[in-house]
PDB file of C-alpha atoms in Angstrom:
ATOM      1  CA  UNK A 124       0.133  -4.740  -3.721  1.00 57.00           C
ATOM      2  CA  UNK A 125       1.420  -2.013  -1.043  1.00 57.00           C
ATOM      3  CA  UNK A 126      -0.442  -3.669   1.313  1.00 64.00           C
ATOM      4  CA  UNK A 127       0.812  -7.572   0.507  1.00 60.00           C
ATOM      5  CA  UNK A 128       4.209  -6.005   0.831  1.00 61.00           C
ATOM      6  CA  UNK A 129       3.797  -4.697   3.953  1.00 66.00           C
ATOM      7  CA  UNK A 130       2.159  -7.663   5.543  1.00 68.00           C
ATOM      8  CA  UNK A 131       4.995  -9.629   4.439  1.00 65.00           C
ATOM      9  CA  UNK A 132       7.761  -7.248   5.808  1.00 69.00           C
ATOM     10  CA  UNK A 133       5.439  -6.744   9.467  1.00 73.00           C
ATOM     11  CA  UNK A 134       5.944 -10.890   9.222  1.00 71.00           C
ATOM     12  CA  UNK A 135       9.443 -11.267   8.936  1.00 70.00           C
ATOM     13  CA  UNK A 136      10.417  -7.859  11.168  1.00 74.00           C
ATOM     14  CA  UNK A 137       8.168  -9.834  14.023  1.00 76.00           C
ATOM     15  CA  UNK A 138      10.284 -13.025  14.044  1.00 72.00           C
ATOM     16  CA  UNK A 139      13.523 -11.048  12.925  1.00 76.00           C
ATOM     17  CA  UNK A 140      13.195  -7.877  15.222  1.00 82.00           C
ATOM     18  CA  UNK A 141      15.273  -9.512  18.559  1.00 84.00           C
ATOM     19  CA  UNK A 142      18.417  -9.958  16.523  1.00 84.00           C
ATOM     20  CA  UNK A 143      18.376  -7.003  15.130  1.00 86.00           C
ATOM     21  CA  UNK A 144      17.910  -4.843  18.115  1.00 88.00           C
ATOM     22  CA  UNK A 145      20.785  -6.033  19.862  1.00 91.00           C
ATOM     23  CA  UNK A 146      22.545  -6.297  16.872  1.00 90.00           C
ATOM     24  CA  UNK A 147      21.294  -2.070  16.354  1.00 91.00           C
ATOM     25  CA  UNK A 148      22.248  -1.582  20.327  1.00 92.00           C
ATOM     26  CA  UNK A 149      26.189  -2.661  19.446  1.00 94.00           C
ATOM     27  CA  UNK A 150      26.729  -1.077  16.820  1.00 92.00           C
ATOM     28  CA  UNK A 151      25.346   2.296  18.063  1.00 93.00           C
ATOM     29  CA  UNK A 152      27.460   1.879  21.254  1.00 95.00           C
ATOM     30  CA  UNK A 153      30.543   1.418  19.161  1.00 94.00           C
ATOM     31  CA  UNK A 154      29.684   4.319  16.789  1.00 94.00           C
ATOM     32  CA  UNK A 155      29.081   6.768  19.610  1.00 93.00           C
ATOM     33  CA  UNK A 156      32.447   5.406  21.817  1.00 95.00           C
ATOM     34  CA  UNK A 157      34.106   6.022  18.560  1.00 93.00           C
ATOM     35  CA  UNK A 158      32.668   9.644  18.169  1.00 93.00           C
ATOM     36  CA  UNK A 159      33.606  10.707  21.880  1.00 92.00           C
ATOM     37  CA  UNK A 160      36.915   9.008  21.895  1.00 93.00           C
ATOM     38  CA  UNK A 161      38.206  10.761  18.596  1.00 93.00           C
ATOM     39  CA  UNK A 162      36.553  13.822  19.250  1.00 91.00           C
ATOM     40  CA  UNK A 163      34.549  13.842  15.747  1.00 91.00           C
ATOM     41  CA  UNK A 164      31.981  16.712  15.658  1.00 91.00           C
ATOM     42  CA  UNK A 165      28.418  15.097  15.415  1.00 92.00           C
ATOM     43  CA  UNK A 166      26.337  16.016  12.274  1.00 95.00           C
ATOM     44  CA  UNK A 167      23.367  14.240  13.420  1.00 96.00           C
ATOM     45  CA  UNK A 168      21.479  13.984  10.132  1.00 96.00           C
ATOM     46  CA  UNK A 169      24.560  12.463   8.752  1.00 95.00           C
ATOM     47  CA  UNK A 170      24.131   9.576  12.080  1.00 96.00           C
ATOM     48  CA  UNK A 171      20.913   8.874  11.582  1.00 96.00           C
ATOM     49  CA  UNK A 172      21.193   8.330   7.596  1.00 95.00           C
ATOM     50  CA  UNK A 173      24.195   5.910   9.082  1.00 95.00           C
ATOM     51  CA  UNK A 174      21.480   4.409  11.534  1.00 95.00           C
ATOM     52  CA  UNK A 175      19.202   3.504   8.528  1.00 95.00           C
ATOM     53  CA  UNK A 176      22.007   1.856   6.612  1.00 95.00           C
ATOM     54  CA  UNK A 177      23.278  -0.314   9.623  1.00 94.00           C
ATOM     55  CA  UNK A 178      19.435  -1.746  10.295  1.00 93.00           C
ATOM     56  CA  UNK A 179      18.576  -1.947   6.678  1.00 93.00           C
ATOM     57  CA  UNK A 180      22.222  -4.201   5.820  1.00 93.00           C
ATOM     58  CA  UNK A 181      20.622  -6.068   9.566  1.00 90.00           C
ATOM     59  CA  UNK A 182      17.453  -6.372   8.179  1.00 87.00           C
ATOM     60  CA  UNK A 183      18.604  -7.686   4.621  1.00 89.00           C
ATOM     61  CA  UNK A 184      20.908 -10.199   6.205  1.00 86.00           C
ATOM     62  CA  UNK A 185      17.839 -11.485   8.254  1.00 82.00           C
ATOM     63  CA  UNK A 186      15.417 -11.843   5.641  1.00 81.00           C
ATOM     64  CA  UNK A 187      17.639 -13.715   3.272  1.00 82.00           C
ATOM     65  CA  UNK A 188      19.029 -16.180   5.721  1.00 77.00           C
ATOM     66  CA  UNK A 189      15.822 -17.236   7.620  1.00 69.00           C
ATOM     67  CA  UNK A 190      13.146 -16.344   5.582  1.00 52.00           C
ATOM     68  CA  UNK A 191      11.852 -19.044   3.170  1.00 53.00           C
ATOM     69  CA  UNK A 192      11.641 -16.698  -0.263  1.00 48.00           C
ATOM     70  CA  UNK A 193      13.199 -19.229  -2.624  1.00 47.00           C
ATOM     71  CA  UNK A 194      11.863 -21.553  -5.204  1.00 49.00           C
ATOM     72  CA  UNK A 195      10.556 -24.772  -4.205  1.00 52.00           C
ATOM     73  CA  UNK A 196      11.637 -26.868  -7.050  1.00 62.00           C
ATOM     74  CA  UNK A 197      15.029 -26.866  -6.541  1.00 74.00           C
ATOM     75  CA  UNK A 198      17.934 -24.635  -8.020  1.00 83.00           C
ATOM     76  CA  UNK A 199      17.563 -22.453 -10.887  1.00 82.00           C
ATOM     77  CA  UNK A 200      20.155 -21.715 -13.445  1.00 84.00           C
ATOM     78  CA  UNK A 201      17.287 -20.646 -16.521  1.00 87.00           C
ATOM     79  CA  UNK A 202      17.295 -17.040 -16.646  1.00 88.00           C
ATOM     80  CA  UNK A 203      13.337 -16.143 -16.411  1.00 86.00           C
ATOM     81  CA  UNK A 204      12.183 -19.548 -15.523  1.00 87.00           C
ATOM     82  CA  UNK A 205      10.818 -19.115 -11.966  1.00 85.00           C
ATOM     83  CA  UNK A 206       9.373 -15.525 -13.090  1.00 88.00           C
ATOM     84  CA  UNK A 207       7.619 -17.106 -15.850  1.00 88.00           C
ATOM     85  CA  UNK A 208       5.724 -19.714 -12.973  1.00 87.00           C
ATOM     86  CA  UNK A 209       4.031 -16.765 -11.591  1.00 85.00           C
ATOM     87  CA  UNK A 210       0.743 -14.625 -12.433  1.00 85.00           C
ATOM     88  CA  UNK A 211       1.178 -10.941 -12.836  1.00 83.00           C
ATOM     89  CA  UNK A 212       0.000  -9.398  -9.929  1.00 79.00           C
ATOM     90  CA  UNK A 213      -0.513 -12.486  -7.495  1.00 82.00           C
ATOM     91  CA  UNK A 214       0.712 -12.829  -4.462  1.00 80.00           C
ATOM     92  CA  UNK A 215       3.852 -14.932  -5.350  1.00 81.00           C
ATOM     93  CA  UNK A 216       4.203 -12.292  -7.921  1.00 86.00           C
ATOM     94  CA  UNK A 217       4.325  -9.479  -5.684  1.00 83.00           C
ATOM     95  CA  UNK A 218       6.445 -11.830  -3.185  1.00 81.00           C
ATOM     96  CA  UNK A 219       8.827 -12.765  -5.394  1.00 84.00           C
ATOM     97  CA  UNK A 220       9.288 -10.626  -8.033  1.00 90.00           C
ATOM     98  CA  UNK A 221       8.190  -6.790  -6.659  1.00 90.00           C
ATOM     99  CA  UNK A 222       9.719  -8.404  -3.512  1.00 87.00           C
ATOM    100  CA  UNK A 223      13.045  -9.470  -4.413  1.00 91.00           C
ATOM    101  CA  UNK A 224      13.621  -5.847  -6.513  1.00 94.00           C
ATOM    102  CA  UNK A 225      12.280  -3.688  -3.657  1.00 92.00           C
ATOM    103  CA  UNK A 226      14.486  -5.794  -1.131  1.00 92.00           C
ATOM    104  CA  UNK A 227      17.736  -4.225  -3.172  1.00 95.00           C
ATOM    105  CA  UNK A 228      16.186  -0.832  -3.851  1.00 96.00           C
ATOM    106  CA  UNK A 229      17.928   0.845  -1.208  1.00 96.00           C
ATOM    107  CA  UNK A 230      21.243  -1.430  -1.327  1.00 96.00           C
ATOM    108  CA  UNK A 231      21.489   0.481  -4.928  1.00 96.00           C
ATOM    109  CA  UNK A 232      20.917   3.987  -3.164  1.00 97.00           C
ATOM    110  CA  UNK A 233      23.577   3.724  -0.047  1.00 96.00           C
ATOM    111  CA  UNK A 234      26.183   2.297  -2.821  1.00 96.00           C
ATOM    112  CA  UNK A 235      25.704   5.085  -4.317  1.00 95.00           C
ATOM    113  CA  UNK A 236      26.450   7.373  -1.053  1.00 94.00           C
ATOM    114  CA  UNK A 237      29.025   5.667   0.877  1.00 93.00           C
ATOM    115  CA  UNK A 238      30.552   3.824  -2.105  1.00 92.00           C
ATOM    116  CA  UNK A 239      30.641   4.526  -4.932  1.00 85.00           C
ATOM    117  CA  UNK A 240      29.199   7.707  -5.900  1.00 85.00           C
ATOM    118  CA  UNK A 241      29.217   8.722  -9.376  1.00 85.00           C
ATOM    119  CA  UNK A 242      30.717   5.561 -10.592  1.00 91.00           C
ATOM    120  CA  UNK A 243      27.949   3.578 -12.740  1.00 92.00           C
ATOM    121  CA  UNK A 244      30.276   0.753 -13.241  1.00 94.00           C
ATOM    122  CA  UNK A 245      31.338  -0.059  -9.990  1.00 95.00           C
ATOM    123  CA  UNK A 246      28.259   0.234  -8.471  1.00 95.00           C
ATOM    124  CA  UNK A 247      27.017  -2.095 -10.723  1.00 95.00           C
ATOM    125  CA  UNK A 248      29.794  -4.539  -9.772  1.00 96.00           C
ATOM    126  CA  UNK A 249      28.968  -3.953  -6.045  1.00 96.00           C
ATOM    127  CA  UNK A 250      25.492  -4.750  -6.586  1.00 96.00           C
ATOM    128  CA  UNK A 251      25.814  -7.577  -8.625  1.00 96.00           C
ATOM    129  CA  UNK A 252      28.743  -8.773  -6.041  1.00 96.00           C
ATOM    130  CA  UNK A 253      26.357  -8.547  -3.304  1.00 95.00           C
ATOM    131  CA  UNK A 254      23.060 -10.509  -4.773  1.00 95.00           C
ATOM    132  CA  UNK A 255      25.555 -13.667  -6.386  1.00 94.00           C
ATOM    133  CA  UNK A 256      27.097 -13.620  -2.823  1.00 94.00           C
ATOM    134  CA  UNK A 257      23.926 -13.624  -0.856  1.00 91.00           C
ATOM    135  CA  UNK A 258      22.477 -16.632  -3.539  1.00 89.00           C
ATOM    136  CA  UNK A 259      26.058 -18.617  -2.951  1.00 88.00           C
ATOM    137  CA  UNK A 260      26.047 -18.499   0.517  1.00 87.00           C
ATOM    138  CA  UNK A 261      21.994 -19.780   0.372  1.00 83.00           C
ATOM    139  CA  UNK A 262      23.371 -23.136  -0.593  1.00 80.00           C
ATOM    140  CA  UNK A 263      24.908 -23.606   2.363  1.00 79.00           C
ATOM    141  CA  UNK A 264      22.261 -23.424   4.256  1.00 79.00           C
ATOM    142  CA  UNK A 265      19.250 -25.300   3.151  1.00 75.00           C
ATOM    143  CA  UNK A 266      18.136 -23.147   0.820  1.00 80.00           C
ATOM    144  CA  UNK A 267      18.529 -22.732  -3.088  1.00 81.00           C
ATOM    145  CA  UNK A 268      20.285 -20.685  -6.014  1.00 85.00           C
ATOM    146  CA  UNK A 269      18.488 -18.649  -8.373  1.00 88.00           C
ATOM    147  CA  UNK A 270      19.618 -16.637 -11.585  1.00 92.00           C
ATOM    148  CA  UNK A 271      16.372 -15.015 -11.700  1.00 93.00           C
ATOM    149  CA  UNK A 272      16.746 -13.967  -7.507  1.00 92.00           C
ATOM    150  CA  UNK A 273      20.140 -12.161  -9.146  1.00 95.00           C
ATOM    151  CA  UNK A 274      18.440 -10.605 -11.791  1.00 96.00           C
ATOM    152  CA  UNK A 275      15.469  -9.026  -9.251  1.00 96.00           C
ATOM    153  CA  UNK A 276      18.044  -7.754  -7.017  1.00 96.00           C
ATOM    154  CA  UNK A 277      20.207  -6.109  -9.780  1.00 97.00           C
ATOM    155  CA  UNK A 278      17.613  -4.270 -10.840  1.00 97.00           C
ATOM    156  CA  UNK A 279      16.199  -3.132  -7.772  1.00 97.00           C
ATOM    157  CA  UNK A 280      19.483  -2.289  -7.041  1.00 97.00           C
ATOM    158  CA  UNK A 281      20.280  -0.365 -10.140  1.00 97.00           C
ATOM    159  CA  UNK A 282      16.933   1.554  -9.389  1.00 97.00           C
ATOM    160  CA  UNK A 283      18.221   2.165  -5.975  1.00 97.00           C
ATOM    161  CA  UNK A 284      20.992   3.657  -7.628  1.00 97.00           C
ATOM    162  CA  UNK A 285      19.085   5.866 -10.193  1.00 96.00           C
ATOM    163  CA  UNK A 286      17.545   7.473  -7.558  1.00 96.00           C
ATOM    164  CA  UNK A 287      20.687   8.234  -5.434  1.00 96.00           C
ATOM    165  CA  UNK A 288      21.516  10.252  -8.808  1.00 96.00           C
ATOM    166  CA  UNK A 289      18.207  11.894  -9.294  1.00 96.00           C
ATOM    167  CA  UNK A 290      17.763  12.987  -5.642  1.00 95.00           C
ATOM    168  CA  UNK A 291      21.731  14.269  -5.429  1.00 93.00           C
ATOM    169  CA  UNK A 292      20.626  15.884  -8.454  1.00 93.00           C
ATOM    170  CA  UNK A 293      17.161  17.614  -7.040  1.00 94.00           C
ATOM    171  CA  UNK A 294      19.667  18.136  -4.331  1.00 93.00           C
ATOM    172  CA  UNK A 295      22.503  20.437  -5.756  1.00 91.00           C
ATOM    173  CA  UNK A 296      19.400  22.482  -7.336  1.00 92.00           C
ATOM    174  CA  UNK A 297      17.686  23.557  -4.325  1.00 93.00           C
ATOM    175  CA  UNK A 298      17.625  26.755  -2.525  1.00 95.00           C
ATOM    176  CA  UNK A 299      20.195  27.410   0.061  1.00 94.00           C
ATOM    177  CA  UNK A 300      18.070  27.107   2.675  1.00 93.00           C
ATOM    178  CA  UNK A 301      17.331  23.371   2.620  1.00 93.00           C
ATOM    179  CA  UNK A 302      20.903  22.845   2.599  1.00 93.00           C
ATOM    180  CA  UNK A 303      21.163  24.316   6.004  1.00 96.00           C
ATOM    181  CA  UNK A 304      22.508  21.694   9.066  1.00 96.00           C
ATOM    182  CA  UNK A 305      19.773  22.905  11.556  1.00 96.00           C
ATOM    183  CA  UNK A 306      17.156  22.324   8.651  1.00 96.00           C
ATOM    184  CA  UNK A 307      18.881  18.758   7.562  1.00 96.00           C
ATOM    185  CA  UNK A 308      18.917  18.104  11.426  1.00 97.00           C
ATOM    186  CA  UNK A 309      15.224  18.645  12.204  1.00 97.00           C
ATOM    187  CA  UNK A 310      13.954  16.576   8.802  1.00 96.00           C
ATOM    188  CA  UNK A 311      16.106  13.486   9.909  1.00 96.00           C
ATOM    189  CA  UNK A 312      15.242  13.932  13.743  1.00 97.00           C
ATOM    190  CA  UNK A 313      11.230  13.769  12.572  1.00 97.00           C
ATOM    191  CA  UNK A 314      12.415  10.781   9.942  1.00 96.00           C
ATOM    192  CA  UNK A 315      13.656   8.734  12.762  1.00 95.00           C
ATOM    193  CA  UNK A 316      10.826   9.601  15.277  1.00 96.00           C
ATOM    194  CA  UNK A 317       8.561   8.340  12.561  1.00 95.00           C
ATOM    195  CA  UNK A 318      10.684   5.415  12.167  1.00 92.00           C
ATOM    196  CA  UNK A 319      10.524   4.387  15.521  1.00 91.00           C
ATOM    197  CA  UNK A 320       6.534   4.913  15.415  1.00 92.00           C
ATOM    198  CA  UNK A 321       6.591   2.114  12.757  1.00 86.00           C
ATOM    199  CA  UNK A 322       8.789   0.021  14.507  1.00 85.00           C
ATOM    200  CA  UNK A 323       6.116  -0.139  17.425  1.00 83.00           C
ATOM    201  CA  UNK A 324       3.463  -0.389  15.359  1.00 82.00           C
ATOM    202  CA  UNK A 325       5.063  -3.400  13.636  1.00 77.00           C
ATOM    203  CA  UNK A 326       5.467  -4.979  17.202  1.00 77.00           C
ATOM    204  CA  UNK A 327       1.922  -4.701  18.204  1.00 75.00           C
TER     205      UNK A 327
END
């Protein structure tokens, strides 16, 4: 299943990957003129964390505006009916299904850190907001609405969520010493190197 997933996201990133470099490129250039110009002390775990919101919102908008993930027969309104089509564990399954709740996952977890925070209710609202906005604005472009596409996303979304709350949670109960910038610093520097390792790998 890990592996289906991946081969579908190494896919899309290949076709998607121009746009979203220069799209990466600007906004980096206008964070860091923004930085220098108002004299803001850099806390560069706290950039980088920004850096994987801005290219997963890029990579999000990508996938559901030019990637053919919808139904084929048209628009759905039936709660459960295009979930029902497929067989647990296919490849549609895992496409659709573990593909549309994974695709919000981490929509529910930066709500939770740059929006919303301890409110359940409005990030709820925000994720819900988001996935009937995203399915809307489909229509207008050749592809189709579906209630069940809403439902995925919501939950992956609210599972995002859960685990912004269980990992500020782990967080507040750790020693002292993990809390320290230097140490923050040095875990997001390697996350980011390792980042950009998979980014090259996906491009070869």
């Amino acid at each position: 299943m890990i592996e289906s997933l991946f081969s579908n996201f190494k896919d899309i990133f290949n076709v998607t990957w121009p746009m979203i470099m220069v799209s990466l490129v600007m906004l980096v250039s206008f964070r860091l003129s923004y930085l220098y110009k108002n004299k803001v002390k850099v806390v560069i775990y706290k950039e980088i964390f920004l850096f994987f919101f801005a290219f997963y919102i890029l990579c999000l908008f990508q996938i559901v505006t030019s990637t053919d993930i919808s139904s084929s027969y048209g628009n759905n309104f039936i709660p459960f009916k295009e979930i029902m089509r497929y067989k647990l564990f296919s490849n549609l399954f895992i496409k659709n299904v573990v593909g549309n709740m994974l695709l919000f996952l981490p929509y529910g977890y930066f709500v939770g850190r740059y929006f919303s925070g301890n409110s359940k209710k409005l990030s709820v609202f925000l994720i819900t907001l988001a996935s009937v906005t995203i399915e809307y604005a489909q229509l207008s472009i050749g592809r189709v609405f579906d209630v069940d596409d809403i439902m995925l996303n919501v939950i992956g979304g609210i599972l995002g969520y859960i685990l912004f709350l269980f990992s500020n949670k782990i967080y507040s109960k750790m020693p002292n010493f993990f809390k320290l910038l230097w140490f923050l610093n040095t875990v997001f520097i390697i996350l980011f190197i390792l980042f950009i390792i998979l980014l090259v790998f996906l491009l070869t």
